[in-house]
């Protein structure tokens, strides 16, 4: 345990988390669908399953203006970043893991409220993450870490892509994009974090999503998967290294 690192990481996480509303508020709204040519409209059929029409997407500006979002995001990011620092200690991996924490909090909030993971956030995160991972490699010169990050992107992103191709209605493509980001980060940290992080996301999504649907917190067919993926990734970073060392000594 590294309490001194945890305090520094928690402070940095809180600082980044405080600006989550700013990030969310700057996400552009999706372009509206072009108006099709007028055609005779068939008589509407009642939605026998839901019973109500789908609600319009919550605006990102309205999400950013939610009362207390800044301090709640700062608290969540501080807790997550502090936990990462407590377990990992002073390591170059913090260079990309700590900035990823507040971005993950923002994505979790947005996905929870809109069922969307905006490309305008994930795409720049990809670029910055890859740059920081390469910077870590330039310092450490550990090619195994870099190769493992590539495998993490291929395994995690490929798995989610296959699942999306098989059943696109059960998973948004934003989840596929996010899986690649998490795969790179977890893969660089180690095989244990990668495997536990990906598996933990699926387990939490299945069990947690099912429980929340039973409790009527979310809809059974429309609950967001991104937050569960992100929590699974955190679990992978925190417990994956020790778990892999215990089960398969020398894996990393």
PDB file of C-alpha atoms in Angstrom:
ATOM      1  CA  UNK A   1       0.000   0.000   0.000  1.00  0.00           C
ATOM      2  CA  UNK A   2       1.211   3.494  -0.843  1.00  0.00           C
ATOM      3  CA  UNK A   3      -0.764   6.097   1.145  1.00  0.00           C
ATOM      4  CA  UNK A   4       1.460   8.984   0.061  1.00  0.00           C
ATOM      5  CA  UNK A   5       0.839   8.204  -3.613  1.00  0.00           C
ATOM      6  CA  UNK A   6      -2.859   7.771  -2.884  1.00  0.00           C
ATOM      7  CA  UNK A   7      -3.099  11.301  -1.461  1.00  0.00           C
ATOM      8  CA  UNK A   8      -1.384  12.857  -4.466  1.00  0.00           C
ATOM      9  CA  UNK A   9      -3.492  10.876  -6.940  1.00  0.00           C
ATOM     10  CA  UNK A  10      -6.688  11.656  -5.036  1.00  0.00           C
ATOM     11  CA  UNK A  11      -5.912  15.375  -5.181  1.00  0.00           C
ATOM     12  CA  UNK A  12      -5.237  15.193  -8.924  1.00  0.00           C
ATOM     13  CA  UNK A  13      -8.369  13.123  -9.454  1.00  0.00           C
ATOM     14  CA  UNK A  14     -10.489  15.602  -7.517  1.00  0.00           C
ATOM     15  CA  UNK A  15      -9.092  18.472  -9.560  1.00  0.00           C
ATOM     16  CA  UNK A  16      -9.926  16.729 -12.819  1.00  0.00           C
ATOM     17  CA  UNK A  17     -13.302  15.556 -11.573  1.00  0.00           C
ATOM     18  CA  UNK A  18     -14.309  19.116 -10.687  1.00  0.00           C
ATOM     19  CA  UNK A  19     -14.209  19.967 -14.405  1.00  0.00           C
ATOM     20  CA  UNK A  20     -16.462  17.081 -15.456  1.00  0.00           C
ATOM     21  CA  UNK A  21     -19.447  19.449 -15.908  1.00  0.00           C
ATOM     22  CA  UNK A  22     -17.301  21.610 -18.203  1.00  0.00           C
ATOM     23  CA  UNK A  23     -16.395  18.592 -20.315  1.00  0.00           C
ATOM     24  CA  UNK A  24     -19.969  17.342 -20.476  1.00  0.00           C
ATOM     25  CA  UNK A  25     -21.307  20.782 -21.332  1.00  0.00           C
ATOM     26  CA  UNK A  26     -18.940  21.071 -24.304  1.00  0.00           C
ATOM     27  CA  UNK A  27     -20.089  17.841 -25.939  1.00  0.00           C
ATOM     28  CA  UNK A  28     -21.985  18.782 -29.115  1.00  0.00           C
ATOM     29  CA  UNK A  29     -25.439  17.379 -29.492  1.00  0.00           C
ATOM     30  CA  UNK A  30     -25.885  14.688 -32.160  1.00  0.00           C
ATOM     31  CA  UNK A  31     -26.922  16.013 -35.555  1.00  0.00           C
ATOM     32  CA  UNK A  32     -30.661  15.649 -36.068  1.00  0.00           C
ATOM     33  CA  UNK A  33     -31.795  13.180 -38.678  1.00  0.00           C
ATOM     34  CA  UNK A  34     -32.459  14.842 -42.021  1.00  0.00           C
ATOM     35  CA  UNK A  35     -36.121  15.369 -42.706  1.00  0.00           C
ATOM     36  CA  UNK A  36     -37.328  12.670 -45.084  1.00  0.00           C
ATOM     37  CA  UNK A  37     -39.666  13.421 -47.923  1.00  0.00           C
ATOM     38  CA  UNK A  38     -43.278  13.511 -46.744  1.00  0.00           C
ATOM     39  CA  UNK A  39     -44.992  10.169 -47.059  1.00  0.00           C
ATOM     40  CA  UNK A  40     -48.371   8.907 -45.920  1.00  0.00           C
ATOM     41  CA  UNK A  41     -48.027   7.913 -42.304  1.00  0.00           C
ATOM     42  CA  UNK A  42     -49.459   4.557 -41.289  1.00  0.00           C
ATOM     43  CA  UNK A  43     -51.676   4.330 -38.272  1.00  0.00           C
ATOM     44  CA  UNK A  44     -49.484   4.123 -35.148  1.00  0.00           C
ATOM     45  CA  UNK A  45     -49.352   0.781 -33.440  1.00  0.00           C
ATOM     46  CA  UNK A  46     -49.524   0.689 -29.668  1.00  0.00           C
ATOM     47  CA  UNK A  47     -46.326  -0.242 -27.887  1.00  0.00           C
ATOM     48  CA  UNK A  48     -47.591  -3.242 -26.006  1.00  0.00           C
ATOM     49  CA  UNK A  49     -44.272  -3.899 -24.270  1.00  0.00           C
ATOM     50  CA  UNK A  50     -43.263  -0.487 -23.016  1.00  0.00           C
ATOM     51  CA  UNK A  51     -46.661   1.177 -22.970  1.00  0.00           C
ATOM     52  CA  UNK A  52     -45.111   4.612 -23.463  1.00  0.00           C
ATOM     53  CA  UNK A  53     -43.172   6.384 -26.169  1.00  0.00           C
ATOM     54  CA  UNK A  54     -39.407   6.705 -25.863  1.00  0.00           C
ATOM     55  CA  UNK A  55     -38.341   9.839 -24.045  1.00  0.00           C
ATOM     56  CA  UNK A  56     -36.105  12.314 -25.897  1.00  0.00           C
ATOM     57  CA  UNK A  57     -32.406  12.273 -25.076  1.00  0.00           C
ATOM     58  CA  UNK A  58     -31.379  14.503 -22.197  1.00  0.00           C
ATOM     59  CA  UNK A  59     -29.319  17.444 -23.423  1.00  0.00           C
ATOM     60  CA  UNK A  60     -25.649  17.497 -22.462  1.00  0.00           C
ATOM     61  CA  UNK A  61     -26.012  21.082 -21.304  1.00  0.00           C
ATOM     62  CA  UNK A  62     -28.783  20.032 -18.918  1.00  0.00           C
ATOM     63  CA  UNK A  63     -26.601  17.221 -17.565  1.00  0.00           C
ATOM     64  CA  UNK A  64     -23.711  19.643 -17.012  1.00  0.00           C
ATOM     65  CA  UNK A  65     -26.039  21.945 -15.082  1.00  0.00           C
ATOM     66  CA  UNK A  66     -27.203  19.246 -12.654  1.00  0.00           C
ATOM     67  CA  UNK A  67     -26.917  20.482  -9.052  1.00  0.00           C
ATOM     68  CA  UNK A  68     -23.843  19.178  -7.288  1.00  0.00           C
ATOM     69  CA  UNK A  69     -22.372  17.450 -10.338  1.00  0.00           C
ATOM     70  CA  UNK A  70     -18.991  19.156  -9.879  1.00  0.00           C
ATOM     71  CA  UNK A  71     -18.383  18.099  -6.295  1.00  0.00           C
ATOM     72  CA  UNK A  72     -19.905  14.647  -6.794  1.00  0.00           C
ATOM     73  CA  UNK A  73     -17.665  14.040  -9.812  1.00  0.00           C
ATOM     74  CA  UNK A  74     -14.655  15.385  -7.907  1.00  0.00           C
ATOM     75  CA  UNK A  75     -15.409  13.036  -5.013  1.00  0.00           C
ATOM     76  CA  UNK A  76     -15.829  10.016  -7.300  1.00  0.00           C
ATOM     77  CA  UNK A  77     -12.669  10.806  -9.270  1.00  0.00           C
ATOM     78  CA  UNK A  78     -10.681  11.393  -6.059  1.00  0.00           C
ATOM     79  CA  UNK A  79     -11.785   8.048  -4.642  1.00  0.00           C
ATOM     80  CA  UNK A  80     -10.960   6.139  -7.828  1.00  0.00           C
ATOM     81  CA  UNK A  81      -7.626   7.880  -8.470  1.00  0.00           C
ATOM     82  CA  UNK A  82      -6.625   7.530  -4.826  1.00  0.00           C
ATOM     83  CA  UNK A  83      -7.382   3.815  -4.938  1.00  0.00           C
ATOM     84  CA  UNK A  84      -5.250   3.398  -8.062  1.00  0.00           C
ATOM     85  CA  UNK A  85      -2.350   5.268  -6.461  1.00  0.00           C
ATOM     86  CA  UNK A  86      -2.712   3.321  -3.220  1.00  0.00           C
ATOM     87  CA  UNK A  87      -2.282   0.006  -5.035  1.00  0.00           C
ATOM     88  CA  UNK A  88       0.215   0.865  -7.791  1.00  0.00           C
ATOM     89  CA  UNK A  89       2.488   3.318  -6.000  1.00  0.00           C
ATOM     90  CA  UNK A  90       4.909   5.551  -7.883  1.00  0.00           C
ATOM     91  CA  UNK A  91       4.859   4.108 -11.372  1.00  0.00           C
ATOM     92  CA  UNK A  92       4.886   5.586 -14.852  1.00  0.00           C
ATOM     93  CA  UNK A  93       1.509   4.001 -15.508  1.00  0.00           C
ATOM     94  CA  UNK A  94      -0.052   6.772 -13.429  1.00  0.00           C
ATOM     95  CA  UNK A  95       0.837   9.124 -16.278  1.00  0.00           C
ATOM     96  CA  UNK A  96      -2.113   7.832 -18.301  1.00  0.00           C
ATOM     97  CA  UNK A  97      -4.273   6.208 -15.635  1.00  0.00           C
ATOM     98  CA  UNK A  98      -4.893   9.332 -13.529  1.00  0.00           C
ATOM     99  CA  UNK A  99      -6.008  11.556 -16.463  1.00  0.00           C
ATOM    100  CA  UNK A 100      -8.256   8.714 -17.572  1.00  0.00           C
ATOM    101  CA  UNK A 101     -10.146   8.764 -14.259  1.00  0.00           C
ATOM    102  CA  UNK A 102     -12.105  12.059 -14.619  1.00  0.00           C
ATOM    103  CA  UNK A 103     -12.794  11.299 -18.283  1.00  0.00           C
ATOM    104  CA  UNK A 104     -14.218   7.942 -17.194  1.00  0.00           C
ATOM    105  CA  UNK A 105     -16.401   9.668 -14.606  1.00  0.00           C
ATOM    106  CA  UNK A 106     -17.738  11.999 -17.296  1.00  0.00           C
ATOM    107  CA  UNK A 107     -18.449   9.090 -19.651  1.00  0.00           C
ATOM    108  CA  UNK A 108     -20.183   7.155 -16.893  1.00  0.00           C
ATOM    109  CA  UNK A 109     -22.438  10.109 -16.078  1.00  0.00           C
ATOM    110  CA  UNK A 110     -23.305  10.748 -19.723  1.00  0.00           C
ATOM    111  CA  UNK A 111     -23.943   7.098 -20.547  1.00  0.00           C
ATOM    112  CA  UNK A 112     -26.077   6.619 -17.458  1.00  0.00           C
ATOM    113  CA  UNK A 113     -28.346   9.519 -18.356  1.00  0.00           C
ATOM    114  CA  UNK A 114     -28.413   9.292 -22.162  1.00  0.00           C
ATOM    115  CA  UNK A 115     -27.462   5.674 -23.036  1.00  0.00           C
ATOM    116  CA  UNK A 116     -24.772   7.172 -25.294  1.00  0.00           C
ATOM    117  CA  UNK A 117     -20.967   7.265 -25.203  1.00  0.00           C
ATOM    118  CA  UNK A 118     -20.054  10.316 -27.312  1.00  0.00           C
ATOM    119  CA  UNK A 119     -17.385   9.835 -29.959  1.00  0.00           C
ATOM    120  CA  UNK A 120     -16.367  13.471 -29.387  1.00  0.00           C
ATOM    121  CA  UNK A 121     -15.039  12.356 -25.995  1.00  0.00           C
ATOM    122  CA  UNK A 122     -13.777   8.851 -26.758  1.00  0.00           C
ATOM    123  CA  UNK A 123     -11.851   9.749 -29.945  1.00  0.00           C
ATOM    124  CA  UNK A 124      -9.612  12.406 -28.280  1.00  0.00           C
ATOM    125  CA  UNK A 125      -9.190  10.066 -25.317  1.00  0.00           C
ATOM    126  CA  UNK A 126      -7.829   7.440 -27.708  1.00  0.00           C
ATOM    127  CA  UNK A 127      -5.270   9.906 -29.092  1.00  0.00           C
ATOM    128  CA  UNK A 128      -4.122  11.211 -25.703  1.00  0.00           C
ATOM    129  CA  UNK A 129      -3.986   7.728 -24.184  1.00  0.00           C
ATOM    130  CA  UNK A 130      -1.847   6.337 -27.001  1.00  0.00           C
ATOM    131  CA  UNK A 131       0.497   9.331 -26.752  1.00  0.00           C
ATOM    132  CA  UNK A 132       0.886   8.898 -22.984  1.00  0.00           C
ATOM    133  CA  UNK A 133       1.398   5.142 -23.293  1.00  0.00           C
ATOM    134  CA  UNK A 134       4.132   5.753 -25.856  1.00  0.00           C
ATOM    135  CA  UNK A 135       5.676   8.342 -23.521  1.00  0.00           C
ATOM    136  CA  UNK A 136       5.766   5.746 -20.748  1.00  0.00           C
ATOM    137  CA  UNK A 137       7.432   3.286 -23.099  1.00  0.00           C
ATOM    138  CA  UNK A 138      10.049   5.855 -24.125  1.00  0.00           C
ATOM    139  CA  UNK A 139      10.977   6.231 -20.459  1.00  0.00           C
ATOM    140  CA  UNK A 140      10.833   2.603 -19.353  1.00  0.00           C
ATOM    141  CA  UNK A 141      11.808   0.980 -22.676  1.00  0.00           C
ATOM    142  CA  UNK A 142       9.756  -2.032 -21.630  1.00  0.00           C
ATOM    143  CA  UNK A 143       8.577  -3.356 -24.975  1.00  0.00           C
ATOM    144  CA  UNK A 144       6.581  -6.115 -23.308  1.00  0.00           C
ATOM    145  CA  UNK A 145       4.276  -3.501 -21.769  1.00  0.00           C
ATOM    146  CA  UNK A 146       3.758  -1.813 -25.126  1.00  0.00           C
ATOM    147  CA  UNK A 147       3.058  -5.103 -26.911  1.00  0.00           C
ATOM    148  CA  UNK A 148       0.661  -6.105 -24.154  1.00  0.00           C
ATOM    149  CA  UNK A 149      -1.190  -2.798 -24.579  1.00  0.00           C
ATOM    150  CA  UNK A 150      -1.638  -3.650 -28.247  1.00  0.00           C
ATOM    151  CA  UNK A 151      -2.939  -7.070 -27.342  1.00  0.00           C
ATOM    152  CA  UNK A 152      -5.277  -5.438 -24.843  1.00  0.00           C
ATOM    153  CA  UNK A 153      -6.734  -3.242 -27.572  1.00  0.00           C
ATOM    154  CA  UNK A 154      -7.116  -6.245 -29.889  1.00  0.00           C
ATOM    155  CA  UNK A 155      -8.623  -8.586 -27.294  1.00  0.00           C
ATOM    156  CA  UNK A 156     -10.990  -6.165 -25.603  1.00  0.00           C
ATOM    157  CA  UNK A 157     -11.963  -4.179 -28.688  1.00  0.00           C
ATOM    158  CA  UNK A 158     -12.207  -7.302 -30.843  1.00  0.00           C
ATOM    159  CA  UNK A 159     -14.409  -9.087 -28.327  1.00  0.00           C
ATOM    160  CA  UNK A 160     -16.841  -6.194 -28.075  1.00  0.00           C
ATOM    161  CA  UNK A 161     -16.838  -5.736 -31.850  1.00  0.00           C
ATOM    162  CA  UNK A 162     -17.791  -9.376 -32.387  1.00  0.00           C
ATOM    163  CA  UNK A 163     -20.569  -9.114 -29.817  1.00  0.00           C
ATOM    164  CA  UNK A 164     -21.840  -5.941 -31.473  1.00  0.00           C
ATOM    165  CA  UNK A 165     -21.835  -7.598 -34.905  1.00  0.00           C
ATOM    166  CA  UNK A 166     -23.726 -10.589 -33.534  1.00  0.00           C
ATOM    167  CA  UNK A 167     -26.337  -8.614 -31.609  1.00  0.00           C
ATOM    168  CA  UNK A 168     -26.142  -4.872 -32.382  1.00  0.00           C
ATOM    169  CA  UNK A 169     -29.388  -4.128 -30.541  1.00  0.00           C
ATOM    170  CA  UNK A 170     -27.915  -5.431 -27.308  1.00  0.00           C
ATOM    171  CA  UNK A 171     -24.851  -3.159 -27.323  1.00  0.00           C
ATOM    172  CA  UNK A 172     -24.097   0.314 -28.618  1.00  0.00           C
ATOM    173  CA  UNK A 173     -21.058   0.948 -30.782  1.00  0.00           C
ATOM    174  CA  UNK A 174     -19.893   3.453 -28.183  1.00  0.00           C
ATOM    175  CA  UNK A 175     -19.242   0.457 -25.926  1.00  0.00           C
ATOM    176  CA  UNK A 176     -17.012  -0.989 -28.647  1.00  0.00           C
ATOM    177  CA  UNK A 177     -15.002   2.242 -28.854  1.00  0.00           C
ATOM    178  CA  UNK A 178     -14.680   2.445 -25.081  1.00  0.00           C
ATOM    179  CA  UNK A 179     -13.547  -1.185 -24.871  1.00  0.00           C
ATOM    180  CA  UNK A 180     -10.539  -0.350 -27.037  1.00  0.00           C
ATOM    181  CA  UNK A 181      -9.523   2.511 -24.748  1.00  0.00           C
ATOM    182  CA  UNK A 182      -9.821   0.340 -21.660  1.00  0.00           C
ATOM    183  CA  UNK A 183      -8.029  -2.533 -23.372  1.00  0.00           C
ATOM    184  CA  UNK A 184      -4.968  -0.379 -24.101  1.00  0.00           C
ATOM    185  CA  UNK A 185      -4.781   0.986 -20.558  1.00  0.00           C
ATOM    186  CA  UNK A 186      -5.407  -2.332 -18.821  1.00  0.00           C
ATOM    187  CA  UNK A 187      -3.122  -4.213 -21.172  1.00  0.00           C
ATOM    188  CA  UNK A 188      -0.201  -1.908 -20.445  1.00  0.00           C
ATOM    189  CA  UNK A 189      -0.684  -2.440 -16.708  1.00  0.00           C
ATOM    190  CA  UNK A 190      -0.659  -6.234 -17.000  1.00  0.00           C
ATOM    191  CA  UNK A 191      -2.392  -9.389 -18.153  1.00  0.00           C
ATOM    192  CA  UNK A 192      -4.185  -9.797 -14.842  1.00  0.00           C
ATOM    193  CA  UNK A 193      -5.716  -6.298 -14.897  1.00  0.00           C
ATOM    194  CA  UNK A 194      -6.720  -6.793 -18.536  1.00  0.00           C
ATOM    195  CA  UNK A 195      -8.456 -10.120 -18.046  1.00  0.00           C
ATOM    196  CA  UNK A 196     -10.072  -9.220 -14.739  1.00  0.00           C
ATOM    197  CA  UNK A 197     -11.102  -5.780 -16.007  1.00  0.00           C
ATOM    198  CA  UNK A 198     -12.824  -7.104 -19.120  1.00  0.00           C
ATOM    199  CA  UNK A 199     -14.431 -10.047 -17.350  1.00  0.00           C
ATOM    200  CA  UNK A 200     -15.431  -7.868 -14.395  1.00  0.00           C
ATOM    201  CA  UNK A 201     -17.205  -5.459 -16.718  1.00  0.00           C
ATOM    202  CA  UNK A 202     -19.273  -8.272 -18.223  1.00  0.00           C
ATOM    203  CA  UNK A 203     -20.026  -9.763 -14.820  1.00  0.00           C
ATOM    204  CA  UNK A 204     -21.077  -6.451 -13.326  1.00  0.00           C
ATOM    205  CA  UNK A 205     -23.112  -5.591 -16.407  1.00  0.00           C
ATOM    206  CA  UNK A 206     -24.957  -8.897 -16.313  1.00  0.00           C
ATOM    207  CA  UNK A 207     -25.559  -9.168 -12.577  1.00  0.00           C
ATOM    208  CA  UNK A 208     -25.765  -5.457 -11.760  1.00  0.00           C
ATOM    209  CA  UNK A 209     -27.845  -4.590 -14.813  1.00  0.00           C
ATOM    210  CA  UNK A 210     -30.226  -7.448 -14.100  1.00  0.00           C
ATOM    211  CA  UNK A 211     -30.598  -6.391 -10.468  1.00  0.00           C
ATOM    212  CA  UNK A 212     -31.211  -2.751 -11.397  1.00  0.00           C
ATOM    213  CA  UNK A 213     -33.826  -3.784 -13.945  1.00  0.00           C
ATOM    214  CA  UNK A 214     -35.595  -5.916 -11.349  1.00  0.00           C
ATOM    215  CA  UNK A 215     -35.610  -2.932  -8.992  1.00  0.00           C
ATOM    216  CA  UNK A 216     -37.019  -0.775 -11.846  1.00  0.00           C
ATOM    217  CA  UNK A 217     -34.012   1.544 -11.687  1.00  0.00           C
ATOM    218  CA  UNK A 218     -33.229   0.954 -15.366  1.00  0.00           C
ATOM    219  CA  UNK A 219     -35.068  -0.603 -18.277  1.00  0.00           C
ATOM    220  CA  UNK A 220     -34.278  -4.238 -18.914  1.00  0.00           C
ATOM    221  CA  UNK A 221     -33.480  -3.729 -22.598  1.00  0.00           C
ATOM    222  CA  UNK A 222     -31.938  -0.267 -22.404  1.00  0.00           C
ATOM    223  CA  UNK A 223     -29.610  -0.069 -19.425  1.00  0.00           C
ATOM    224  CA  UNK A 224     -26.206   1.572 -19.998  1.00  0.00           C
ATOM    225  CA  UNK A 225     -23.261  -0.821 -20.118  1.00  0.00           C
ATOM    226  CA  UNK A 226     -20.485   1.788 -20.077  1.00  0.00           C
ATOM    227  CA  UNK A 227     -20.527   2.455 -16.310  1.00  0.00           C
ATOM    228  CA  UNK A 228     -20.191  -1.260 -15.602  1.00  0.00           C
ATOM    229  CA  UNK A 229     -17.272  -1.502 -18.034  1.00  0.00           C
ATOM    230  CA  UNK A 230     -15.531   1.385 -16.271  1.00  0.00           C
ATOM    231  CA  UNK A 231     -16.064  -0.055 -12.791  1.00  0.00           C
ATOM    232  CA  UNK A 232     -14.800  -3.404 -14.068  1.00  0.00           C
ATOM    233  CA  UNK A 233     -11.672  -1.693 -15.404  1.00  0.00           C
ATOM    234  CA  UNK A 234     -11.058  -0.082 -12.004  1.00  0.00           C
ATOM    235  CA  UNK A 235     -11.395  -3.469 -10.336  1.00  0.00           C
ATOM    236  CA  UNK A 236      -8.928  -4.870 -12.853  1.00  0.00           C
ATOM    237  CA  UNK A 237      -6.330  -2.199 -12.076  1.00  0.00           C
ATOM    238  CA  UNK A 238      -6.745  -2.561  -8.316  1.00  0.00           C
ATOM    239  CA  UNK A 239      -6.958  -6.333  -7.963  1.00  0.00           C
ATOM    240  CA  UNK A 240      -5.735  -7.767 -11.264  1.00  0.00           C
ATOM    241  CA  UNK A 241      -2.023  -7.696 -10.485  1.00  0.00           C
ATOM    242  CA  UNK A 242      -2.289  -9.516  -7.173  1.00  0.00           C
ATOM    243  CA  UNK A 243      -4.854 -11.962  -8.537  1.00  0.00           C
ATOM    244  CA  UNK A 244      -2.681 -12.920 -11.512  1.00  0.00           C
ATOM    245  CA  UNK A 245       0.387 -13.291  -9.270  1.00  0.00           C
ATOM    246  CA  UNK A 246      -1.581 -15.589  -6.986  1.00  0.00           C
ATOM    247  CA  UNK A 247      -3.161 -17.742  -9.690  1.00  0.00           C
ATOM    248  CA  UNK A 248      -0.361 -17.779 -12.282  1.00  0.00           C
ATOM    249  CA  UNK A 249       3.009 -16.746 -10.814  1.00  0.00           C
ATOM    250  CA  UNK A 250       5.196 -15.029 -13.385  1.00  0.00           C
ATOM    251  CA  UNK A 251       2.299 -14.180 -15.730  1.00  0.00           C
ATOM    252  CA  UNK A 252       3.317 -10.482 -15.906  1.00  0.00           C
TER     253      UNK A 252
END
